[in-house]
CSV table of C-alpha atoms (C1' of nucleotides) in Angstrom, one decimal:
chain,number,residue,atom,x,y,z
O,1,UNK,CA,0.0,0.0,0.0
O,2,UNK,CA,3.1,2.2,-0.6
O,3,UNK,CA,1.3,3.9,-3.3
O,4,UNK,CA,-1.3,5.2,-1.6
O,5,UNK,CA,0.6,8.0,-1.6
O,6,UNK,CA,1.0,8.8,-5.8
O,7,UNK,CA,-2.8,7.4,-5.5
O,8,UNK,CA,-2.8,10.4,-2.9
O,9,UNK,CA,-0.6,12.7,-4.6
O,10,UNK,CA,-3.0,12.3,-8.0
O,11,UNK,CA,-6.1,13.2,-6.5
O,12,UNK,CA,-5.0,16.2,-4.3
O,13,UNK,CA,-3.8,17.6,-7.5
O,14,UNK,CA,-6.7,16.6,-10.1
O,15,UNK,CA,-9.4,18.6,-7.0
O,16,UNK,CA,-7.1,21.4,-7.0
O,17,UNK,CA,-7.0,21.5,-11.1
O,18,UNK,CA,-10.4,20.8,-11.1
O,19,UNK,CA,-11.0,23.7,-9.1
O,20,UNK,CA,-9.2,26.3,-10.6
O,21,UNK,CA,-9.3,25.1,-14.1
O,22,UNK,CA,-12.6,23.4,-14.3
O,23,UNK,CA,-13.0,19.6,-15.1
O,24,UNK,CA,-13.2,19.5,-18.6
O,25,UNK,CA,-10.1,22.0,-19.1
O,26,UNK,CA,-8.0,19.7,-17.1
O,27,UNK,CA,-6.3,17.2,-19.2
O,28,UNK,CA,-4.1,14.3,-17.6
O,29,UNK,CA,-1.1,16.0,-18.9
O,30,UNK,CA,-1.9,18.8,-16.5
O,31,UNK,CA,-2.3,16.6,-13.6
O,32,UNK,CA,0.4,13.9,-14.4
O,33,UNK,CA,2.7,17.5,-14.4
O,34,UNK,CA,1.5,18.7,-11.2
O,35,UNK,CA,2.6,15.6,-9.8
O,36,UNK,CA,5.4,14.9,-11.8
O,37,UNK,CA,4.9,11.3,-12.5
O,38,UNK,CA,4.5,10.0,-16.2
O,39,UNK,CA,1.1,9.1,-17.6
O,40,UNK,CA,1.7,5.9,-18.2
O,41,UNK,CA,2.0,5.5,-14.1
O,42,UNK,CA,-1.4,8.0,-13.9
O,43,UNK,CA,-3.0,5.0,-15.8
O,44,UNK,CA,-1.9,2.6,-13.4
O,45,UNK,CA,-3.9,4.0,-10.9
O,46,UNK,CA,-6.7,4.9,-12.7
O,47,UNK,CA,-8.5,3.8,-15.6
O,48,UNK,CA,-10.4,6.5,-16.9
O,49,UNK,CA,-10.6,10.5,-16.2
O,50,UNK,CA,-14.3,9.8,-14.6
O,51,UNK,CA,-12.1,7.8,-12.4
O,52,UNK,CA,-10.5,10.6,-11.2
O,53,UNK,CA,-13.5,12.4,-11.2
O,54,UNK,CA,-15.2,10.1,-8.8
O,55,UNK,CA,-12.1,9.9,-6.4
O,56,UNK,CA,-11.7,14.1,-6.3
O,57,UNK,CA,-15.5,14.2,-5.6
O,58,UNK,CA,-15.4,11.1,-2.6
O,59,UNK,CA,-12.4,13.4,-1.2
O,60,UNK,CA,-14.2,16.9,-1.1
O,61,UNK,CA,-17.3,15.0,-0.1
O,62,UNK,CA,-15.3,13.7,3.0
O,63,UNK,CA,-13.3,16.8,3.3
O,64,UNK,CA,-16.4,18.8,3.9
O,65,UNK,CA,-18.1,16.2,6.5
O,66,UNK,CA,-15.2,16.2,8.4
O,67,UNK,CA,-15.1,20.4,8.4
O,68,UNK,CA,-19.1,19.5,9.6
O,69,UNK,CA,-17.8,17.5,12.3
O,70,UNK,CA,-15.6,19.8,13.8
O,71,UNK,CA,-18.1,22.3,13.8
O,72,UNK,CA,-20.5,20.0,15.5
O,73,UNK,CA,-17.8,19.7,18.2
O,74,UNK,CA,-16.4,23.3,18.1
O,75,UNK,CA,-19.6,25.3,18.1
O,76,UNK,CA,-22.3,24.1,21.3
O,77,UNK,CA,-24.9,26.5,20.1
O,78,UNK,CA,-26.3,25.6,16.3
O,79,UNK,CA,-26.6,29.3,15.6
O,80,UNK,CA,-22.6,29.3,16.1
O,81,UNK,CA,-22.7,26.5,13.8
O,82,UNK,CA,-24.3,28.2,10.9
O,83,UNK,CA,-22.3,31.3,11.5
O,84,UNK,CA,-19.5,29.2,10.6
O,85,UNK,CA,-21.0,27.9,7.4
O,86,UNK,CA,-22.0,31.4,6.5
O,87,UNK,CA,-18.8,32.9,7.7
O,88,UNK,CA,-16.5,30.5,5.3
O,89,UNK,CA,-17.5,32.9,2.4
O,90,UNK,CA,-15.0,35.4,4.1
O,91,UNK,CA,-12.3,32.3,5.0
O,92,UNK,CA,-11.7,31.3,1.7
O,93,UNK,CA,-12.8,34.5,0.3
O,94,UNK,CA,-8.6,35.0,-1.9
O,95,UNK,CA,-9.6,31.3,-3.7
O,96,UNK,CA,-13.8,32.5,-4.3
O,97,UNK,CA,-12.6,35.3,-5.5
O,98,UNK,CA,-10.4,34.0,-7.8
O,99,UNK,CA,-12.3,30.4,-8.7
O,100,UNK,CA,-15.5,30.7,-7.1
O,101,UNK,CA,-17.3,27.8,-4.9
O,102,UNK,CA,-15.8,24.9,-5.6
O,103,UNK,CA,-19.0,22.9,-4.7
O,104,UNK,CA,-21.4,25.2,-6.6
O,105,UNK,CA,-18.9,25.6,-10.0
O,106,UNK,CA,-18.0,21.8,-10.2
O,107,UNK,CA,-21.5,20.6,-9.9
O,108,UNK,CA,-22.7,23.5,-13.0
O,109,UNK,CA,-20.0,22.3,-14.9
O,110,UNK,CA,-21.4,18.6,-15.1
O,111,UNK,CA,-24.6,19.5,-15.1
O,112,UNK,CA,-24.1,21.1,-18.5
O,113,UNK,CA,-21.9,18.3,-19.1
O,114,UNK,CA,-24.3,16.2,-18.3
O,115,UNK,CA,-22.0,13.8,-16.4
O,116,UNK,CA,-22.9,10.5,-15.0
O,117,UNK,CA,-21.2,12.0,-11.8
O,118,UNK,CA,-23.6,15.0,-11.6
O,119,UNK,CA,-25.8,13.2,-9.3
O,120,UNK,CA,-22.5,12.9,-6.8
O,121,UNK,CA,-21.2,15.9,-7.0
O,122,UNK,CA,-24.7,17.0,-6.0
O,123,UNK,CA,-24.6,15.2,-3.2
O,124,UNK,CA,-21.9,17.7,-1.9
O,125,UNK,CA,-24.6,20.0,-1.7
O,126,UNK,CA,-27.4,17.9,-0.3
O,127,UNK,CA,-24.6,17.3,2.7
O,128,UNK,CA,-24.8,21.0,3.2
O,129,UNK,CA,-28.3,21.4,3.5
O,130,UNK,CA,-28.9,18.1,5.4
O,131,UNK,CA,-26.2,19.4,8.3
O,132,UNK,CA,-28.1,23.5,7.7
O,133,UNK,CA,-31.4,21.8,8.2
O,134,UNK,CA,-30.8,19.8,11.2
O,135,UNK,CA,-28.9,23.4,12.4
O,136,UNK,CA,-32.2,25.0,11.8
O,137,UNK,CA,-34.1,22.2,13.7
O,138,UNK,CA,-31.6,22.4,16.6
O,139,UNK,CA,-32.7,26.3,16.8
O,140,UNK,CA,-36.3,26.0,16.9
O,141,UNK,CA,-37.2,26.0,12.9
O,142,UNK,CA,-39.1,22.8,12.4
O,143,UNK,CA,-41.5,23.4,9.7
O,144,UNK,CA,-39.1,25.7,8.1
O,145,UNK,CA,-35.6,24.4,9.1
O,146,UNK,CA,-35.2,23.0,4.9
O,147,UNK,CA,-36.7,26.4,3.8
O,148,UNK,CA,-33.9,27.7,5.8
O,149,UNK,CA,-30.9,25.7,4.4
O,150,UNK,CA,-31.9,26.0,1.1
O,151,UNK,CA,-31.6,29.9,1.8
O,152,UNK,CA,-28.5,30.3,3.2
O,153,UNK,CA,-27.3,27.7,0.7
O,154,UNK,CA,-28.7,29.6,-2.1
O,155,UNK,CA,-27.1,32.7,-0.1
O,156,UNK,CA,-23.5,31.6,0.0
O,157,UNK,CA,-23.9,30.6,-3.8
O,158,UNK,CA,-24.5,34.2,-5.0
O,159,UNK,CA,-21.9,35.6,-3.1
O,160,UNK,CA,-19.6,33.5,-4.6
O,161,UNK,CA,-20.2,34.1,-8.0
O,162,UNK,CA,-20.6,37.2,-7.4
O,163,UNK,CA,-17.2,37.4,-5.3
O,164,UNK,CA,-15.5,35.6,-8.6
O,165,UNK,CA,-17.5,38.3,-10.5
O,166,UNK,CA,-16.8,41.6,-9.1
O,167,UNK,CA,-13.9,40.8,-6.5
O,168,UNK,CA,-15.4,43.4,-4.4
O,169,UNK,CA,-14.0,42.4,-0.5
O,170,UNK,CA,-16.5,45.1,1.3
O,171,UNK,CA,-19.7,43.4,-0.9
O,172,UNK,CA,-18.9,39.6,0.7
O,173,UNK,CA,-18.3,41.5,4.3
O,174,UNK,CA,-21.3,43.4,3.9
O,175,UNK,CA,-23.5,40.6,2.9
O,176,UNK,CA,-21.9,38.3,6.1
O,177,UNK,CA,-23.5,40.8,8.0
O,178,UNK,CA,-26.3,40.6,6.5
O,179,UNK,CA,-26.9,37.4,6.3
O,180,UNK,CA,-26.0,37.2,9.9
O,181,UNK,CA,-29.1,40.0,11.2
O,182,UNK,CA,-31.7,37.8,9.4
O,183,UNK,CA,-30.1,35.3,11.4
O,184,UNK,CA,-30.4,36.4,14.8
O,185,UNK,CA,-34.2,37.4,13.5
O,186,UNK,CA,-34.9,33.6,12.9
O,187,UNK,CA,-33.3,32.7,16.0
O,188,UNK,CA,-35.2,35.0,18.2
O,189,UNK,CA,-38.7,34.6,16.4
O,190,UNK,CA,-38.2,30.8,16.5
O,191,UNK,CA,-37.5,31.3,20.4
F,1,UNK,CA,-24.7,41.5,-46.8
F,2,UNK,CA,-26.4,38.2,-47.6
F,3,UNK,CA,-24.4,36.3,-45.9
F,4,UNK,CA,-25.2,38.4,-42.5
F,5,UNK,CA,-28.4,35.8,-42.1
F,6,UNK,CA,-25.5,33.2,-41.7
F,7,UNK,CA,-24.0,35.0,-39.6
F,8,UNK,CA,-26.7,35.3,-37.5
F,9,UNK,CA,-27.6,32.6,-36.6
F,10,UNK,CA,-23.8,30.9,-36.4
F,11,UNK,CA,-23.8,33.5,-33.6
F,12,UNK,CA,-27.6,32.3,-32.4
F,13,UNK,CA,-26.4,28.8,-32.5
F,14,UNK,CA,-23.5,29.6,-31.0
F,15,UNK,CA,-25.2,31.2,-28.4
F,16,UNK,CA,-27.6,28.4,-27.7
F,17,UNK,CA,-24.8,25.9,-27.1
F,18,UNK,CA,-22.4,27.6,-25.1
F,19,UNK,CA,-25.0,28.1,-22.8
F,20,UNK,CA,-26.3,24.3,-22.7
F,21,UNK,CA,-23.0,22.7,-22.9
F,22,UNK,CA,-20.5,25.5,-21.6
F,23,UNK,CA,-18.0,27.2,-23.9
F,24,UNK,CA,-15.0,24.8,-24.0
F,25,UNK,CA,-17.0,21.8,-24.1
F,26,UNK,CA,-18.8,23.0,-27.1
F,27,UNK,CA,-16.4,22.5,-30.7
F,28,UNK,CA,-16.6,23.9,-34.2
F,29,UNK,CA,-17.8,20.9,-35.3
F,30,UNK,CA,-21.4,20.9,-32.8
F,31,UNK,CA,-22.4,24.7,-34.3
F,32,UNK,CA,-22.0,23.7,-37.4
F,33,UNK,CA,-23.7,20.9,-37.3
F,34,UNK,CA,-26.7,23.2,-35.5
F,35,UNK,CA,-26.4,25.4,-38.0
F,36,UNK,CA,-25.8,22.7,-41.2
F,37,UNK,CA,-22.7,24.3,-42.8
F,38,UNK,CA,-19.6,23.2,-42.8
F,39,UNK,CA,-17.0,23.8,-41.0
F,40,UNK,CA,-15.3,25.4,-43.7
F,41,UNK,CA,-17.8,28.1,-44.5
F,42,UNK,CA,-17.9,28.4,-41.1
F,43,UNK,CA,-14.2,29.9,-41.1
F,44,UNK,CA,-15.1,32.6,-43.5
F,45,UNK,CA,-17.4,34.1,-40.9
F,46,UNK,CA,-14.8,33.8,-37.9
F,47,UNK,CA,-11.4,33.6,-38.0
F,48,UNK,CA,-10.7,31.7,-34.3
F,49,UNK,CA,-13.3,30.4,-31.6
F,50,UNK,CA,-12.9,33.5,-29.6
F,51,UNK,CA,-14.1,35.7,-32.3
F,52,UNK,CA,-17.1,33.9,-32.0
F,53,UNK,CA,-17.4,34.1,-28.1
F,54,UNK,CA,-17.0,37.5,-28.3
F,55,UNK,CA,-19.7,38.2,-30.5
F,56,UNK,CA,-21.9,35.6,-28.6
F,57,UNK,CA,-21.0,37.9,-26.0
F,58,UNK,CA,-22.4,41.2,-27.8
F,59,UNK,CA,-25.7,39.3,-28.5
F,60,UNK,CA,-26.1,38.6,-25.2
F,61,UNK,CA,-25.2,41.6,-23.9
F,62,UNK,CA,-27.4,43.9,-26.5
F,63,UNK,CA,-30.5,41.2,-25.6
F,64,UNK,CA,-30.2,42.1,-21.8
F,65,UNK,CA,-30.1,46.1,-23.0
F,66,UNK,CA,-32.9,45.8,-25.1
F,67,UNK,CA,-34.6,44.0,-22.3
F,68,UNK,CA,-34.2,46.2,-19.4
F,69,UNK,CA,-35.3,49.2,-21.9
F,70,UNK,CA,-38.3,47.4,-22.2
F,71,UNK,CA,-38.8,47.3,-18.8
F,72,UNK,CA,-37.8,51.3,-18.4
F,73,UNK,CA,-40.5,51.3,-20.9
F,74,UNK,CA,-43.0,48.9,-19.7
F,75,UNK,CA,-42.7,49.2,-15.9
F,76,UNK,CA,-43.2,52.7,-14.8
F,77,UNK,CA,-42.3,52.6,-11.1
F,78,UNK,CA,-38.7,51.7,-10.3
F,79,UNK,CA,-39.9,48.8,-8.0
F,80,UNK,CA,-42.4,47.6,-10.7
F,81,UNK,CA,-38.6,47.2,-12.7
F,82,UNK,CA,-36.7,45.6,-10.2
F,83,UNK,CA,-39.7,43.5,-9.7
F,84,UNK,CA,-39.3,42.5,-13.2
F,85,UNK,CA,-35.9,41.4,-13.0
F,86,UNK,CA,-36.4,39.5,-9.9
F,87,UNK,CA,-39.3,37.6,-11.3
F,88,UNK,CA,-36.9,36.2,-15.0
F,89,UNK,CA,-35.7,33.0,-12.8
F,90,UNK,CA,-39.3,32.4,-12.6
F,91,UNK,CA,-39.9,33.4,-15.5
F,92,UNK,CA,-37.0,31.2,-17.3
F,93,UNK,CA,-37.3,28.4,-14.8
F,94,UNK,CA,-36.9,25.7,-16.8
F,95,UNK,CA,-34.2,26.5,-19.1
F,96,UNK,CA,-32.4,27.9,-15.2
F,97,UNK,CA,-33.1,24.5,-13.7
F,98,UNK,CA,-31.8,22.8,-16.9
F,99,UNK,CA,-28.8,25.1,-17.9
F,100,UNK,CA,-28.3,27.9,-14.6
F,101,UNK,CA,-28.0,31.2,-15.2
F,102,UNK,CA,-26.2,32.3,-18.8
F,103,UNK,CA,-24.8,35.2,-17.2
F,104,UNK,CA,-23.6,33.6,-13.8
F,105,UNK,CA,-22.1,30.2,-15.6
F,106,UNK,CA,-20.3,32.2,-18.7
F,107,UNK,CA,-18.9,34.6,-16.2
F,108,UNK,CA,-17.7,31.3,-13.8
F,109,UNK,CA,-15.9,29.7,-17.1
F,110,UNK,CA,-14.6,32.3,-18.6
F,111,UNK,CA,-12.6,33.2,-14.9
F,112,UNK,CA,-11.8,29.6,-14.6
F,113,UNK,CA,-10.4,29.4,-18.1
F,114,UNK,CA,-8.5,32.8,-17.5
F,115,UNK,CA,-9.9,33.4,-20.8
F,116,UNK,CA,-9.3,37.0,-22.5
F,117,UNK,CA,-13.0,37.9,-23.1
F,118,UNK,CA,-13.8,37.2,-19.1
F,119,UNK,CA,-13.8,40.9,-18.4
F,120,UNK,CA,-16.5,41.4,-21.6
F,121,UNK,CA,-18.4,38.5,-19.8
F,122,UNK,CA,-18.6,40.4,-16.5
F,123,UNK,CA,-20.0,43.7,-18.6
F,124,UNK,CA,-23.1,41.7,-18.8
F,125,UNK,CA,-23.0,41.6,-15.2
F,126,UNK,CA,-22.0,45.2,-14.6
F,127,UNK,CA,-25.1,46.0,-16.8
F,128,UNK,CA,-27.3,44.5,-14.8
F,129,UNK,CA,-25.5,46.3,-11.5
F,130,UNK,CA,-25.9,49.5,-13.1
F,131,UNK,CA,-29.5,49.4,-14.3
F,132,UNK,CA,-30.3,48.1,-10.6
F,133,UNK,CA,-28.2,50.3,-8.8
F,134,UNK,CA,-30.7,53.0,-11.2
F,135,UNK,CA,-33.8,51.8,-9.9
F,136,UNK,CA,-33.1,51.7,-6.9
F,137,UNK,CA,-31.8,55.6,-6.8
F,138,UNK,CA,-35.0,56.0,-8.1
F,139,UNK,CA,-36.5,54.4,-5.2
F,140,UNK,CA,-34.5,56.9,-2.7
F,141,UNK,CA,-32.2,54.8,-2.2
F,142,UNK,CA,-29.1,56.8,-2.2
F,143,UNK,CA,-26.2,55.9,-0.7
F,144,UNK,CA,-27.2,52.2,-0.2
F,145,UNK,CA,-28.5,51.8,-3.9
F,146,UNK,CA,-25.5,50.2,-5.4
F,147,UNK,CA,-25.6,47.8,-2.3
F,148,UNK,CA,-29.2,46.6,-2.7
F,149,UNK,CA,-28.2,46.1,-6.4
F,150,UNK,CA,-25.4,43.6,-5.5
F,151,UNK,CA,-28.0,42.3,-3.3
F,152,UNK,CA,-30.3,41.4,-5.5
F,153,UNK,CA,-28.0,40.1,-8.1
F,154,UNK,CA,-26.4,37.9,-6.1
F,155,UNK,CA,-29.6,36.8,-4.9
F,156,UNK,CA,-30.6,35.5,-8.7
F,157,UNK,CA,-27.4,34.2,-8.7
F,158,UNK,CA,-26.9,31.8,-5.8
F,159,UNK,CA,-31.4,30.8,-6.6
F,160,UNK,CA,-30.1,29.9,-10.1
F,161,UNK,CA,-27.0,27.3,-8.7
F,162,UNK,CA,-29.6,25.8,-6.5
F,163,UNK,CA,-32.3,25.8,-8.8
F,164,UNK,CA,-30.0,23.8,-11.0
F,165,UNK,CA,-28.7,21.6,-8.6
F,166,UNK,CA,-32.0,20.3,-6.9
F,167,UNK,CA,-34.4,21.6,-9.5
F,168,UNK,CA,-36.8,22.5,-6.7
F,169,UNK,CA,-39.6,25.0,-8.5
F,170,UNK,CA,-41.4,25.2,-4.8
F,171,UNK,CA,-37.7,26.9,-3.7
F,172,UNK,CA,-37.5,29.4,-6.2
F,173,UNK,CA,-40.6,30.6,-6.2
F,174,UNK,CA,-40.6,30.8,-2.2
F,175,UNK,CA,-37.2,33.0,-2.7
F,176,UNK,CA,-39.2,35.3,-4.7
F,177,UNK,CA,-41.7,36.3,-2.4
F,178,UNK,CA,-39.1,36.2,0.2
F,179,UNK,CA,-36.9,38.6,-1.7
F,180,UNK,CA,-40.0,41.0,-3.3
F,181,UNK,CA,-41.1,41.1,0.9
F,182,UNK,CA,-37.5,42.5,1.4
F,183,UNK,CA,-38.0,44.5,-1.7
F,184,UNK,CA,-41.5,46.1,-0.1
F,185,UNK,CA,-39.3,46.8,3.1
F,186,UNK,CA,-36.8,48.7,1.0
F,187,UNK,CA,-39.3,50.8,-0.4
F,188,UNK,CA,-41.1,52.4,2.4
F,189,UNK,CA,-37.5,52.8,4.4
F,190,UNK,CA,-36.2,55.0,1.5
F,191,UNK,CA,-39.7,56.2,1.1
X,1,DG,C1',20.5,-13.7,-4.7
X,2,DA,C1',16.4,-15.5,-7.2
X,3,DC,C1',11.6,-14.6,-7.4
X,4,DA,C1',6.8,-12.5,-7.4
X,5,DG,C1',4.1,-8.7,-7.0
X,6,DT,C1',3.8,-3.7,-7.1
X,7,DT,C1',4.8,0.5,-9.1
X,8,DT,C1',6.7,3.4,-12.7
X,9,DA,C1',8.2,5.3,-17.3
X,10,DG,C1',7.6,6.1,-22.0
X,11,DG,C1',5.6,5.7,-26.0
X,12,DA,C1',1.8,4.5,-29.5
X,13,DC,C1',-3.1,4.3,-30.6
X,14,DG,C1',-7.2,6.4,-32.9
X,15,DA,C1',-10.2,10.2,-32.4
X,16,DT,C1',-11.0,15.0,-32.1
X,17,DT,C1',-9.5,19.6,-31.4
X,18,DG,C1',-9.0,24.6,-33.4
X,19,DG,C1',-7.1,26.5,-37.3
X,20,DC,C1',-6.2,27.0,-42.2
X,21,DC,C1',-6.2,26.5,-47.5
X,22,DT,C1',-8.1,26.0,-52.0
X,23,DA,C1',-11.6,25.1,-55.3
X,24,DA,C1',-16.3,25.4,-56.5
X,25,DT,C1',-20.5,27.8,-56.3
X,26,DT,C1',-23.4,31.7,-55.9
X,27,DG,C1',-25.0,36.4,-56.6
X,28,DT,C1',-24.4,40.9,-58.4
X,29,DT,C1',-23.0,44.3,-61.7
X,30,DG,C1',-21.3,46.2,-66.1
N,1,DC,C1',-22.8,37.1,-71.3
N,2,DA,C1',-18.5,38.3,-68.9
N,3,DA,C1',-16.2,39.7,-64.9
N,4,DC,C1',-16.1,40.3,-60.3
N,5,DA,C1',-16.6,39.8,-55.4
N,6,DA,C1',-19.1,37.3,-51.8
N,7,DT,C1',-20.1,33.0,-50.0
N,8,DT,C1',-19.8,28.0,-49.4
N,9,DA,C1',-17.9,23.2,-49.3
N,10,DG,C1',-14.6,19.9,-48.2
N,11,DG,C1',-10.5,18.4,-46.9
N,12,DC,C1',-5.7,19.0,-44.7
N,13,DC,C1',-2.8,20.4,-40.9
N,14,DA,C1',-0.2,19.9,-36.4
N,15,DA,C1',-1.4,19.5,-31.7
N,16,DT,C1',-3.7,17.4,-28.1
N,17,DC,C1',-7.2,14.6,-26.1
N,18,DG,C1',-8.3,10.1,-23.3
N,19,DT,C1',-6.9,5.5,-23.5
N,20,DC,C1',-4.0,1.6,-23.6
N,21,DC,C1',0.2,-1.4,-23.8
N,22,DT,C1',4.8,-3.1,-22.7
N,23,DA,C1',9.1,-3.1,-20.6
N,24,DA,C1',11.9,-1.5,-16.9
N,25,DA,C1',12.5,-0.5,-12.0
N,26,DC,C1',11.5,-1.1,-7.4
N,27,DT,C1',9.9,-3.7,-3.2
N,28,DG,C1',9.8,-7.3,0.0
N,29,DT,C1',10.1,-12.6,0.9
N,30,DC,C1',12.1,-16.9,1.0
DNA sequence: GACAGTTTAGGACGATTGGCCTAATTGTTG
DNA sequence: CAACAATTAGGCCAATCGTCCTAAACTGTC
């Protein structure tokens, strides 16, 4: 199991390629480059660039549960919790800026694509607003604790592109804030 | 000028399919074969594939003018306007649940690819900022005006990413009435 | 040190890409 | 009808794509 390593190697570079460049733009001489190993070898460890594809997606999807976790175990108070969903927007605001979302931009590109892994890299997204909606429950939200996801989902979605778009740093600060009032509204009217 | 109804639609086709499939993953070879010439004749009317993006880009951008003038036109009260423009992702629902926004996704690609039209892209956007921003000056919306317009275009543009990614008509709608409520707010603040 | 399995390198494949050229066709005008 | 420019068709180009194969190098075991 040695080469779990270049196995390693290959996907931390094909999600960060995939990322900046986009799936389809990324060819496996890009990758094979970035990790300096010849693509005979790249074959060796994967079949096929849907391959690839899969493994890069299984990684963020694993990446961002564990981020979930921590939160879970960092922040007590579920309204903590979402501020540090909503507040990620500002974290990794130099890489939105410059390559937007990478959840929201990977799973437009295969959608247009039309991809057999669409469905998986939407499943990135459903983990968000599973974990949001249970947040929302937590605070008092039943009926509307989805409604609520889905919001600040949609919410951190627009200020991305719009972060990629303009690469305005006072617009994403301003709209945290916003974002943050109607907050503390839903978390006082759902008592 | 015959030959400007070829043209036309090499630029319509072109249009169509950069929006469905994305610009990079659509070739010479798929307009053509949307518009039935050949890829020959095709070279006549554009010398590279960028020449063609950028006039796909002047179609698109001339389309949104024309639009929002009908709306000057149509809609006599500023929030009537904005009202307008909040109301196209209902309006194009199911080509936005099928395709996203062809603003937001062009924009995303373009940065992605570093491409050299990406800052003509984004003039679609800055149209839109700048015909909001107007309305809502018109409102009395002074100093916050260019704000609200961010707002709200970053509003369409994170509905649009979720619309495509869970094709949920009940969301976007909901967002609507949820945003138009914030909207009525805005409007008797400024008064 | 021989052996078997794992990992790597490098090149070849058919297909497709964007770009380009030339010849034929069309349409217009004198 | 002749001459001309505008338009179209079809094929060629080098480069690159994803894919695949084989031989060499490495690894650990007996």
């Amino acid at each position: 199991m040695a080469g779990a390593t270049t196995r390693q190697q290959i996907v931390d570079a094909a999600d960060d390629l995939f990322y900046r460049q986009g799936y389809e733009a990324t060819s496996f001489a890009d990758i094979s480059a970035a990790v300096k190993i010849s693509r005979g070898n790249f074959y060796y460890h994967f079949k096929t660039k849907d391959e690839i594809l899969d493994a890069v997606i299984d990684k963020r999807n694993s990446d961002r549960e564990r981020l979930l976790a921590m939160w879970n175990e960092t922040a007590l108070d579920p309204r903590d919790r979402i501020e540090c969903f909503i507040k990620i927007v500002i974290t990794n605001q130099t890489k939105i800026m410059a390559y937007g979302c990478p959840v929201g931009t990977l799973t437009t590109e295969l959608a247009k694509l039309d991809h057999p892994s669409k469905a998986r890299a939407n499943q990135i997204m459903t983990l968000f607003r599973s974990w949001l909606t249970r947040q929302f429950e937590e605070l008092g939200c039943h009926h509307q604790a989805d409604n609520h996801a889905l919001h600040v989902l949609s919410w951190s979605q627009g200020v991305a592109t719009l972060a990629l778009s303009f690469r305005d740093e006072a617009f994403v600060v301003r709209e945290v804030h916003q974002i943050l009032e109607w907050l503390t509204g839903i978390s006082s009217e759902a008592h």
